[in-house]
Amino acid sequence: MTALFVDTGKVSVNPPNDRQVWRAQRATLSLDDYVEGVLSRDRMRLARAISLVESSNPDHQRLAQELLVRLAPHCGAAHRIGITGVPGVGKSTFIESFGNRLTEWGHRVAVLAVDPSSSRSGGSILGDKTRMETLANNPDAYIRPSPSSGRLGGVTRTTRETMMVMDAAGYDVILVETVGAGQNETVVADMTDFFLVLMLPGAGDELQGIKKGVLELADLIAVNKCEDDNEQKAEAARQHYANALHIMTPASANWRPPVLKISGLAGLGLDDLWERIEEHRGLLTESGELEATRRRQRIKWMWSMIEDKLMDAMKAHPQVKTRLPAISAAVEEGATTVPVAVLELLRAFGLSVDLNG
Ligand SMILES: Nc1nc2c(ncn2[C@@H]2O[C@H](COP(=O)(O)OP(=O)(O)O)[C@@H](O)[C@H]2O)c(=O)[nH]1
Ligand SMILES: [Mg+2]
């Protein structure tokens, strides 16, 4: 039953009955309805606001952009934490127990998952819903599963906008789960304030398929599944990663990423972990680095959106569509060079460019 409500974003302590859900889903909401719904943390309208933001329908998009303009003044208080690690490291289990702990400490927690390849991992998302059942029923938490499909750019566009909605709704901690699959981590690190990498105990399996580049992104490495009977392996892993980090140049002059031992399942080390996250936030706020990073992230967001929009516009352009088959064929056969083909397509798109620029 809970899973059903998580699925559509309508998590509720007292789930509305089907008829109420149906009626609320059908009712047309005005911009003011959305704004009020989000600001008052009304779950039904909050869920619909996020659906609006995720929608690719042009009318929805227009309304969504107006909504974000209205919400923007209410944003900025949330601390956004990215969480990565190989499948099975225990991300979802950790988020469930950490999220519940944070609400006990008076925080409001929003959770979302970024998985650009969710068709591949449809099964694990189903697993996550049951894994986060108590958090899903926590009135101070809000779980939003990732949009079901889309290319990397599309999914991340909505992720940032979804975080804005959650931020405006007063969720002061936003946890973003991403599958450690190489490229996702950089994308998520670019939209969060703190990047947490979960690792398995047992240093023998080296970096567990986690690339060195990912360790460089880490603000903290937590060796997970460190229950008592795991102590030796856990400590070996902790030392291994501490050494690995030691020989790296830290990304920030104000912060040396610590390595902690935790257990999401047993709830061990979570208070220490949160202390470090708060310490990080304090130091980076004081030094101005947090704000500088957020400024840089907004500019990156702008350029990545420009790329998306330009690509969409170019692919949809009538002249480009007309010329594309012949030019593609010529490129495949080697009858024309790629630079010449690109030039022709850009000109068909209406740009006055030459081969040098
Ligand atoms: N022993 C132990 N097992 C855990 C812990 N956290 C998760 N697990 C188990 O590891 C498996 C994968 O967990 P899950 O949270 O789905 O990992 P995810 O794929 O990273 O989201 C499940 O069987 C969990 O019960 C932990 O702290 N200790
Ligand atoms: Mg998971």
Short mmCIF file of C-alpha atoms and ligand atoms in Angstrom, two decimals:
data_model
loop_
_atom_site.label_atom_id
_atom_site.label_comp_id
_atom_site.label_asym_id
_atom_site.label_seq_id
_atom_site.Cartn_x
_atom_site.Cartn_y
_atom_site.Cartn_z
CA MET A 1 0.00 0.00 0.00
CA THR A 2 2.75 2.41 0.95
CA ALA A 3 4.62 1.64 -2.21
CA LEU A 4 1.68 2.82 -4.25
CA PHE A 5 1.79 6.20 -2.61
CA VAL A 6 5.55 6.52 -2.87
CA ASP A 7 5.26 5.76 -6.54
CA THR A 8 3.26 8.87 -7.36
CA GLY A 9 4.89 11.03 -4.74
CA LYS A 10 1.82 11.00 -2.52
CA VAL A 11 3.36 9.78 0.67
CA SER A 12 1.03 10.25 3.55
CA VAL A 13 0.61 9.08 7.13
CA ASN A 14 -3.09 8.74 6.45
CA PRO A 15 -3.17 7.94 2.78
CA PRO A 16 -6.20 9.46 1.07
CA ASN A 17 -8.61 6.95 -0.40
CA ASP A 18 -8.59 6.17 -4.11
CA ARG A 19 -11.52 8.42 -4.87
CA GLN A 20 -9.90 11.40 -3.15
CA VAL A 21 -6.65 10.74 -4.96
CA TRP A 22 -8.43 10.47 -8.26
CA ARG A 23 -10.37 13.69 -7.74
CA ALA A 24 -7.32 15.62 -6.59
CA GLN A 25 -5.29 14.33 -9.52
CA ARG A 26 -7.88 15.49 -11.99
CA ALA A 27 -8.50 18.95 -10.60
CA THR A 28 -6.74 21.68 -12.52
CA LEU A 29 -4.44 23.69 -10.31
CA SER A 30 -3.67 27.35 -10.87
CA LEU A 31 -0.20 28.75 -10.46
CA ASP A 32 -1.26 30.13 -7.07
CA ASP A 33 -2.54 26.68 -6.05
CA TYR A 34 0.84 25.18 -6.84
CA VAL A 35 2.78 27.92 -5.05
CA GLU A 36 0.59 27.74 -1.94
CA GLY A 37 0.61 23.95 -2.00
CA VAL A 38 4.40 23.80 -2.09
CA LEU A 39 4.97 26.51 0.50
CA SER A 40 2.48 24.94 2.90
CA ARG A 41 4.01 21.51 2.24
CA ASP A 42 0.73 20.03 1.14
CA ARG A 43 1.82 16.59 -0.07
CA MET A 44 -0.74 16.24 -2.80
CA ARG A 45 0.05 19.58 -4.41
CA LEU A 46 3.76 19.18 -3.74
CA ALA A 47 3.70 15.90 -5.65
CA ARG A 48 1.80 17.52 -8.47
CA ALA A 49 4.21 20.44 -8.57
CA ILE A 50 7.08 18.00 -9.02
CA SER A 51 5.17 16.12 -11.71
CA LEU A 52 4.63 19.45 -13.45
CA VAL A 53 8.34 20.17 -13.34
CA GLU A 54 9.13 16.70 -14.69
CA SER A 55 6.62 16.90 -17.51
CA SER A 56 7.88 17.43 -21.03
CA ASN A 57 4.53 18.82 -22.19
CA PRO A 58 5.20 22.41 -23.39
CA ASP A 59 2.20 23.86 -21.51
CA HIS A 60 3.31 22.16 -18.30
CA GLN A 61 6.84 23.39 -18.93
CA ARG A 62 5.68 26.99 -19.22
CA LEU A 63 3.70 26.74 -16.00
CA ALA A 64 6.59 24.94 -14.29
CA GLN A 65 9.00 27.74 -15.17
CA GLU A 66 6.59 30.32 -13.75
CA LEU A 67 6.27 28.20 -10.64
CA LEU A 68 10.06 28.05 -10.17
CA VAL A 69 10.29 31.83 -10.54
CA ARG A 70 7.73 32.17 -7.75
CA LEU A 71 9.49 29.60 -5.57
CA ALA A 72 13.05 30.87 -6.09
CA PRO A 73 12.89 33.48 -3.28
CA HIS A 74 12.05 30.64 -0.87
CA CYS A 75 15.02 28.51 -1.88
CA GLY A 76 18.55 28.21 -0.56
CA ALA A 77 18.12 26.94 2.98
CA ALA A 78 18.28 23.24 2.12
CA HIS A 79 21.48 21.32 2.50
CA ARG A 80 21.80 19.04 -0.52
CA ILE A 81 23.68 15.81 0.05
CA GLY A 82 24.62 13.50 -2.80
CA ILE A 83 25.09 9.83 -1.93
CA THR A 84 26.77 7.30 -4.18
CA GLY A 85 28.23 3.81 -4.07
CA VAL A 86 28.06 0.57 -5.98
CA PRO A 87 24.71 -1.25 -6.13
CA GLY A 88 24.32 -3.25 -2.93
CA VAL A 89 26.60 -1.05 -0.80
CA GLY A 90 23.51 -0.10 1.20
CA LYS A 91 22.55 3.38 -0.03
CA SER A 92 18.81 2.93 0.29
CA THR A 93 19.07 1.25 3.68
CA PHE A 94 21.36 4.05 4.85
CA ILE A 95 19.01 6.74 3.60
CA GLU A 96 16.13 5.12 5.41
CA SER A 97 17.87 5.02 8.79
CA PHE A 98 19.78 8.29 8.37
CA GLY A 99 16.63 10.05 7.16
CA ASN A 100 14.61 8.84 10.12
CA ARG A 101 17.40 9.86 12.48
CA LEU A 102 17.52 13.34 10.96
CA THR A 103 13.80 13.84 11.49
CA GLU A 104 14.23 12.80 15.14
CA TRP A 105 16.77 15.61 15.39
CA GLY A 106 14.18 18.04 14.08
CA HIS A 107 15.03 18.12 10.39
CA ARG A 108 12.71 17.73 7.46
CA VAL A 109 14.14 15.35 4.92
CA ALA A 110 13.46 14.98 1.22
CA VAL A 111 14.85 12.08 -0.77
CA LEU A 112 15.22 11.63 -4.47
CA ALA A 113 16.96 9.14 -6.66
CA VAL A 114 18.91 9.95 -9.79
CA ASP A 115 19.30 7.01 -12.06
CA PRO A 116 19.67 7.98 -15.71
CA SER A 117 19.45 4.34 -16.68
CA SER A 118 16.45 3.36 -14.61
CA SER A 119 15.13 0.98 -17.27
CA ARG A 120 18.11 -1.21 -16.41
CA SER A 121 17.51 -1.02 -12.68
CA GLY A 122 13.72 -1.03 -12.57
CA GLY A 123 13.92 -3.94 -10.18
CA SER A 124 16.09 -2.19 -7.66
CA ILE A 125 13.79 0.83 -7.57
CA LEU A 126 10.97 -1.47 -6.62
CA GLY A 127 13.21 -2.85 -3.87
CA ASP A 128 13.98 0.65 -2.65
CA LYS A 129 10.35 1.43 -2.01
CA THR A 130 10.03 -1.36 0.49
CA ARG A 131 13.48 -0.65 1.85
CA MET A 132 12.42 2.91 2.69
CA GLU A 133 9.03 2.04 4.07
CA THR A 134 9.35 3.65 7.49
CA LEU A 135 10.82 6.80 5.99
CA ALA A 136 8.03 6.88 3.42
CA ASN A 137 5.56 6.91 6.30
CA ASN A 138 7.45 9.53 8.27
CA PRO A 139 5.46 12.79 8.25
CA ASP A 140 8.67 14.84 8.23
CA ALA A 141 10.09 13.05 5.21
CA TYR A 142 9.23 13.06 1.58
CA ILE A 143 10.45 10.49 -0.94
CA ARG A 144 10.37 11.09 -4.63
CA PRO A 145 11.52 8.26 -6.88
CA SER A 146 13.40 9.13 -10.02
CA PRO A 147 11.53 9.86 -13.23
CA SER A 148 11.07 6.62 -15.10
CA SER A 149 13.09 7.40 -18.17
CA GLY A 150 15.10 9.94 -20.03
CA ARG A 151 18.61 10.65 -21.08
CA LEU A 152 21.13 11.96 -18.59
CA GLY A 153 20.56 15.64 -19.39
CA GLY A 154 16.80 15.32 -19.17
CA VAL A 155 16.81 13.54 -15.85
CA THR A 156 19.24 15.94 -14.29
CA ARG A 157 17.34 18.97 -15.51
CA THR A 158 14.32 17.81 -13.58
CA THR A 159 16.44 16.77 -10.61
CA ARG A 160 17.67 20.30 -10.00
CA GLU A 161 14.23 21.73 -10.46
CA THR A 162 12.71 19.08 -8.19
CA MET A 163 15.27 20.01 -5.53
CA MET A 164 14.19 23.66 -5.84
CA VAL A 165 10.59 22.63 -5.17
CA MET A 166 11.62 20.53 -2.15
CA ASP A 167 13.82 23.35 -0.88
CA ALA A 168 10.98 25.87 -1.15
CA ALA A 169 8.70 23.39 0.63
CA GLY A 170 10.96 23.65 3.68
CA TYR A 171 12.83 20.36 3.52
CA ASP A 172 16.13 21.42 5.01
CA VAL A 173 18.02 18.25 4.12
CA ILE A 174 17.78 16.82 0.62
CA LEU A 175 19.34 13.40 0.07
CA VAL A 176 20.07 12.48 -3.54
CA GLU A 177 20.83 8.82 -4.18
CA THR A 178 22.71 7.90 -7.32
CA VAL A 179 24.00 4.57 -8.55
CA GLY A 180 27.76 4.49 -8.80
CA ALA A 181 28.13 3.99 -12.50
CA GLY A 182 30.90 6.34 -13.52
CA GLN A 183 29.41 9.45 -14.99
CA ASN A 184 26.41 9.96 -12.68
CA GLU A 185 28.55 10.93 -9.73
CA THR A 186 30.04 13.99 -11.36
CA VAL A 187 26.60 15.15 -12.40
CA VAL A 188 25.21 14.73 -8.88
CA ALA A 189 28.29 16.26 -7.23
CA ASP A 190 27.67 19.29 -9.43
CA MET A 191 24.25 19.86 -7.94
CA THR A 192 24.85 19.14 -4.26
CA ASP A 193 26.63 20.77 -1.32
CA PHE A 194 28.11 17.62 0.14
CA PHE A 195 29.12 14.43 -1.60
CA LEU A 196 29.09 11.21 0.37
CA VAL A 197 30.64 8.02 -1.00
CA LEU A 198 29.64 4.72 0.59
CA MET A 199 32.09 1.82 0.44
CA LEU A 200 32.05 -1.82 1.46
CA PRO A 201 34.38 -3.21 4.13
CA GLY A 202 37.13 -5.51 2.91
CA ALA A 203 39.95 -3.49 1.42
CA GLY A 204 40.96 -6.47 -0.70
CA ASP A 205 38.51 -5.65 -3.43
CA GLU A 206 40.46 -2.45 -4.06
CA LEU A 207 38.30 0.43 -5.17
CA GLN A 208 35.25 -1.75 -5.85
CA GLY A 209 34.85 -0.47 -9.35
CA ILE A 210 34.60 3.00 -7.94
CA LYS A 211 36.92 5.14 -10.00
CA LYS A 212 39.61 7.33 -8.57
CA GLY A 213 37.76 10.31 -10.00
CA VAL A 214 34.84 9.54 -7.71
CA LEU A 215 37.06 9.49 -4.64
CA GLU A 216 38.25 12.93 -5.68
CA LEU A 217 34.66 14.14 -5.53
CA ALA A 218 34.09 12.75 -2.03
CA ASP A 219 33.62 15.11 0.90
CA LEU A 220 33.44 12.05 3.11
CA ILE A 221 33.89 8.33 2.63
CA ALA A 222 31.77 6.09 4.83
CA VAL A 223 32.66 2.44 5.02
CA ASN A 224 29.22 0.90 5.41
CA LYS A 225 28.06 -2.39 6.96
CA CYS A 226 30.51 -1.95 9.85
CA GLU A 227 28.69 -3.97 12.47
CA ASP A 228 30.61 -5.44 15.35
CA ASP A 229 31.53 -8.76 13.74
CA ASN A 230 32.97 -6.87 10.81
CA GLU A 231 35.37 -4.76 12.86
CA GLN A 232 38.65 -6.00 11.36
CA LYS A 233 37.60 -5.75 7.74
CA ALA A 234 35.99 -2.42 8.47
CA GLU A 235 39.12 -0.95 9.99
CA ALA A 236 41.25 -2.28 7.14
CA ALA A 237 38.94 -0.62 4.65
CA ARG A 238 38.93 2.63 6.59
CA GLN A 239 42.72 2.74 6.53
CA HIS A 240 42.81 1.83 2.88
CA TYR A 241 40.59 4.74 1.89
CA ALA A 242 42.24 7.12 4.31
CA ASN A 243 45.53 6.34 2.56
CA ALA A 244 43.96 6.68 -0.86
CA LEU A 245 42.63 10.11 0.08
CA HIS A 246 45.89 11.11 1.68
CA ILE A 247 47.81 10.95 -1.57
CA MET A 248 45.18 13.00 -3.39
CA THR A 249 45.10 16.75 -3.53
CA PRO A 250 41.98 17.77 -1.63
CA ALA A 251 39.35 19.53 -3.76
CA SER A 252 38.89 22.16 -1.06
CA ALA A 253 41.51 24.06 0.88
CA ASN A 254 39.04 24.22 3.77
CA TRP A 255 38.22 20.55 4.10
CA ARG A 256 40.04 17.23 4.35
CA PRO A 257 37.56 14.44 3.57
CA PRO A 258 37.33 12.08 6.56
CA VAL A 259 36.77 8.34 6.38
CA LEU A 260 34.21 6.94 8.84
CA LYS A 261 32.86 3.54 9.70
CA ILE A 262 29.08 3.30 9.74
CA SER A 263 26.27 0.81 9.53
CA GLY A 264 23.08 1.95 7.90
CA LEU A 265 21.30 -1.20 8.97
CA ALA A 266 22.33 -1.05 12.64
CA GLY A 267 22.30 2.75 12.71
CA LEU A 268 25.94 3.00 13.83
CA GLY A 269 28.07 6.10 13.34
CA LEU A 270 25.24 8.19 11.97
CA ASP A 271 25.49 10.95 14.58
CA ASP A 272 29.21 11.27 13.98
CA LEU A 273 28.56 11.41 10.25
CA TRP A 274 26.00 14.18 10.64
CA GLU A 275 28.39 16.11 12.88
CA ARG A 276 30.99 16.03 10.10
CA ILE A 277 28.47 17.18 7.52
CA GLU A 278 27.50 20.11 9.74
CA GLU A 279 31.14 20.90 10.39
CA HIS A 280 31.80 20.91 6.66
CA ARG A 281 28.89 23.21 6.10
CA GLY A 282 30.05 25.58 8.84
CA LEU A 283 33.59 25.79 7.55
CA LEU A 284 32.60 26.29 3.94
CA THR A 285 29.94 28.84 4.80
CA GLU A 286 32.43 30.82 6.84
CA SER A 287 35.08 30.76 4.14
CA GLY A 288 32.56 31.68 1.43
CA GLU A 289 33.31 28.48 -0.45
CA LEU A 290 29.77 27.13 -0.19
CA GLU A 291 28.31 30.21 -1.84
CA ALA A 292 31.06 30.27 -4.46
CA THR A 293 30.36 26.63 -5.30
CA ARG A 294 26.65 27.27 -5.58
CA ARG A 295 27.28 30.19 -7.93
CA ARG A 296 29.49 28.00 -10.09
CA GLN A 297 26.89 25.24 -10.07
CA ARG A 298 24.19 27.61 -11.28
CA ILE A 299 26.36 28.67 -14.22
CA LYS A 300 27.01 25.01 -15.05
CA TRP A 301 23.31 24.34 -14.85
CA MET A 302 22.68 27.23 -17.23
CA TRP A 303 25.14 25.90 -19.80
CA SER A 304 23.94 22.35 -19.57
CA MET A 305 20.40 23.59 -20.14
CA ILE A 306 21.54 25.68 -23.09
CA GLU A 307 23.13 22.57 -24.56
CA ASP A 308 19.92 20.59 -24.10
CA LYS A 309 17.70 23.27 -25.56
CA LEU A 310 19.99 23.93 -28.50
CA MET A 311 20.22 20.25 -29.32
CA ASP A 312 16.46 19.84 -29.12
CA ALA A 313 15.92 22.90 -31.30
CA MET A 314 18.48 21.78 -33.83
CA LYS A 315 17.09 18.26 -34.13
CA ALA A 316 13.56 19.61 -34.53
CA HIS A 317 14.49 22.27 -37.10
CA PRO A 318 12.71 21.61 -40.44
CA GLN A 319 15.71 22.48 -42.64
CA VAL A 320 18.00 20.30 -40.54
CA LYS A 321 15.54 17.42 -40.70
CA THR A 322 15.29 17.75 -44.48
CA ARG A 323 19.02 17.76 -45.05
CA LEU A 324 20.00 15.28 -42.36
CA PRO A 325 19.45 11.96 -44.20
CA ALA A 326 21.61 12.91 -47.21
CA ILE A 327 24.33 14.49 -45.11
CA SER A 328 24.41 11.53 -42.71
CA ALA A 329 24.68 9.12 -45.61
CA ALA A 330 27.53 11.13 -47.08
CA VAL A 331 29.34 11.09 -43.73
CA GLU A 332 28.87 7.34 -43.34
CA GLU A 333 30.25 6.67 -46.80
CA GLY A 334 33.12 9.07 -46.36
CA ALA A 335 31.86 11.12 -49.30
CA THR A 336 32.13 14.22 -47.17
CA THR A 337 34.15 15.08 -44.12
CA VAL A 338 32.55 15.46 -40.69
CA PRO A 339 33.60 19.14 -40.36
CA VAL A 340 31.96 19.98 -43.69
CA ALA A 341 28.81 18.07 -42.73
CA VAL A 342 28.61 19.86 -39.38
CA LEU A 343 29.01 23.19 -41.12
CA GLU A 344 26.18 22.42 -43.53
CA LEU A 345 23.86 21.30 -40.74
CA LEU A 346 24.62 24.34 -38.60
CA ARG A 347 23.91 26.57 -41.60
CA ALA A 348 20.67 24.71 -42.24
CA PHE A 349 19.86 25.50 -38.59
CA GLY A 350 20.38 29.18 -39.42
CA LEU A 351 23.81 29.83 -37.96
CA SER A 352 26.26 31.79 -40.05
CA VAL A 353 29.42 29.88 -39.30
CA ASP A 354 32.51 28.93 -41.25
CA LEU A 355 34.96 26.10 -40.82
CA ASN A 356 37.08 28.01 -38.33
CA GLY A 357 34.41 29.05 -35.94
N1 LIG B 1 25.14 -6.05 7.20
C1 LIG B 1 24.61 -4.98 6.63
N2 LIG B 1 23.86 -5.12 5.53
C2 LIG B 1 23.33 -4.02 4.94
C3 LIG B 1 23.58 -2.72 5.48
N3 LIG B 1 22.96 -1.82 4.69
C4 LIG B 1 22.33 -2.52 3.70
N4 LIG B 1 22.57 -3.85 3.86
C5 LIG B 1 22.06 -4.92 2.98
O1 LIG B 1 22.68 -4.81 1.71
C6 LIG B 1 21.76 -5.07 0.66
C7 LIG B 1 21.68 -3.89 -0.31
O2 LIG B 1 21.14 -2.78 0.36
P1 LIG B 1 20.52 -1.52 -0.41
O3 LIG B 1 20.21 -0.50 0.63
O4 LIG B 1 19.43 -1.92 -1.33
O5 LIG B 1 21.76 -1.06 -1.29
P2 LIG B 1 21.82 -0.03 -2.53
O6 LIG B 1 21.75 -0.83 -3.78
O7 LIG B 1 23.14 0.63 -2.42
O8 LIG B 1 20.68 0.94 -2.40
C8 LIG B 1 20.44 -5.39 1.34
O9 LIG B 1 20.32 -6.76 1.44
C9 LIG B 1 20.58 -4.75 2.71
O10 LIG B 1 19.81 -5.40 3.68
C10 LIG B 1 24.38 -2.62 6.67
O11 LIG B 1 24.65 -1.53 7.20
N5 LIG B 1 24.88 -3.77 7.17
MG MG B 2 19.21 1.71 -3.73
#
